[in-house]
PDB file of C-alpha atoms in Angstrom:
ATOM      1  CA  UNK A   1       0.000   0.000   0.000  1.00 48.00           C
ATOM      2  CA  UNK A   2       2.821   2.484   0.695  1.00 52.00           C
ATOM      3  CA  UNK A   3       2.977   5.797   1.498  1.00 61.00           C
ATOM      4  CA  UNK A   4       0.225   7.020  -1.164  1.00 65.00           C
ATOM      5  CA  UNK A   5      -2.695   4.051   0.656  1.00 68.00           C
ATOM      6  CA  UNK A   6      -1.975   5.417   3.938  1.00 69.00           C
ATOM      7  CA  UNK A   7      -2.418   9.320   2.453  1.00 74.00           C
ATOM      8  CA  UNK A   8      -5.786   7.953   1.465  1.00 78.00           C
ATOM      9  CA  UNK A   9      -6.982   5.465   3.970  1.00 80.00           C
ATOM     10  CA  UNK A  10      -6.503   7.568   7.565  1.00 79.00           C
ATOM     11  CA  UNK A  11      -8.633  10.181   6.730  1.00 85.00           C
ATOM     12  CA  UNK A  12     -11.198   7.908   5.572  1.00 86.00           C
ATOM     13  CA  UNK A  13     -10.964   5.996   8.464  1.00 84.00           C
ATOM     14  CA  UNK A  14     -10.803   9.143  10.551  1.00 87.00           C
ATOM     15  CA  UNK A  15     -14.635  10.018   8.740  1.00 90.00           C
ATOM     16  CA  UNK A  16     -15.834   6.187   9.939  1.00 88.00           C
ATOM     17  CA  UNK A  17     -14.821   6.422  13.590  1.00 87.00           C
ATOM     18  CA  UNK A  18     -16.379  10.350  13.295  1.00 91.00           C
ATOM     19  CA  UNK A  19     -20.025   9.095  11.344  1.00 91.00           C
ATOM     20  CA  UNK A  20     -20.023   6.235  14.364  1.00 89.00           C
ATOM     21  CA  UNK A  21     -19.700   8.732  17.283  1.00 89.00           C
ATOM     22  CA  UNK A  22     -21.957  11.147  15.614  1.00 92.00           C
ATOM     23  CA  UNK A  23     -24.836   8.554  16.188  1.00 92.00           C
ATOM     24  CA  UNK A  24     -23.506   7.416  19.594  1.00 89.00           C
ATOM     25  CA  UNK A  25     -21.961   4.429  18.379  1.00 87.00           C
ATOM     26  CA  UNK A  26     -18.338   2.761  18.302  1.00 80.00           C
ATOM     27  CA  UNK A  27     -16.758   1.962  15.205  1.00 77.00           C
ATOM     28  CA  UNK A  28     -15.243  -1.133  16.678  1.00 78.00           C
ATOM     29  CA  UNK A  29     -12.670  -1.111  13.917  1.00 77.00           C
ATOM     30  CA  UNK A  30      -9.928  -3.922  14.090  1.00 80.00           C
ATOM     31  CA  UNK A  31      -6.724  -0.866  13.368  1.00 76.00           C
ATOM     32  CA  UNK A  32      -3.181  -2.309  13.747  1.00 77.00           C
ATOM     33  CA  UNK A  33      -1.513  -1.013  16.438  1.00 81.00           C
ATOM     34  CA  UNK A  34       2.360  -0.056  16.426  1.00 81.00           C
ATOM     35  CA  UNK A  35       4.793   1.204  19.237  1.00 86.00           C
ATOM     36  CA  UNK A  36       8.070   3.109  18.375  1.00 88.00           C
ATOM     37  CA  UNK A  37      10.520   2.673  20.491  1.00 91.00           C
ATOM     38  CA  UNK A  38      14.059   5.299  21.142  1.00 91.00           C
ATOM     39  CA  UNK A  39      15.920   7.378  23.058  1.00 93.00           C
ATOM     40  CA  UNK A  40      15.485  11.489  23.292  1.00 92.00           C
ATOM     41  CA  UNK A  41      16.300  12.587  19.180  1.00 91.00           C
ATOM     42  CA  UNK A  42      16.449   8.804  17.652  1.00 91.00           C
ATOM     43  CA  UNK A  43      14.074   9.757  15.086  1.00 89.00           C
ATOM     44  CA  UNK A  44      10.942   8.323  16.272  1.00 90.00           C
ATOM     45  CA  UNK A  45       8.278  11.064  14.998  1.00 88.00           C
ATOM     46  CA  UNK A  46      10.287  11.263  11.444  1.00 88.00           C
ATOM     47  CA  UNK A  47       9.823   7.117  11.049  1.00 86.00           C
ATOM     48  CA  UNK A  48       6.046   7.519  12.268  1.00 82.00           C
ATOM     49  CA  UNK A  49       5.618  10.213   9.567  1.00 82.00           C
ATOM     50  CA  UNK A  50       7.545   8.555   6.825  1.00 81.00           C
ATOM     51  CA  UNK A  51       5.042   5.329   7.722  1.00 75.00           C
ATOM     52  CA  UNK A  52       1.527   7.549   7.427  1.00 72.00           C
ATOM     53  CA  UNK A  53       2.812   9.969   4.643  1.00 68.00           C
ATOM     54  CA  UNK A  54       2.558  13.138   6.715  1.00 63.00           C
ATOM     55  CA  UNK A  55       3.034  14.624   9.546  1.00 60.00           C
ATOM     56  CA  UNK A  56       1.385  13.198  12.989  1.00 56.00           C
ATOM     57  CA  UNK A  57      -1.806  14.735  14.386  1.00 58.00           C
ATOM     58  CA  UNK A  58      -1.018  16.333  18.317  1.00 55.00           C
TER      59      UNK A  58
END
């Protein structure tokens, strides 16, 4: 999928979780989950932004 699926697929999934809440629902969506490990400066944020395309939502 690369970079250019992700670009496309988080906000999409972003709209799903936000349509489910709207109606007091949860989405219940099965998302990978991923932990970064490092010291202070090793680059972590960079490698999470290379992996989604963009830079990371705060």
């Amino acid at each position: 999928m690369g970079n250019r699926g992700m670009e496309e697929l988080i906000p999409l999934v972003n709209r799903m979780q936000d349509a489910f809440a709207s109606i007091g629902q949860n989405a219940n969506l099965d998302l990978p989950q991923i932990a970064v490990v490092g010291g202070q400066s090793a680059g972590k944020s960079s490698v999470l932004e290379n992996f989604v395309g963009g830079p990371r939502r705060t």
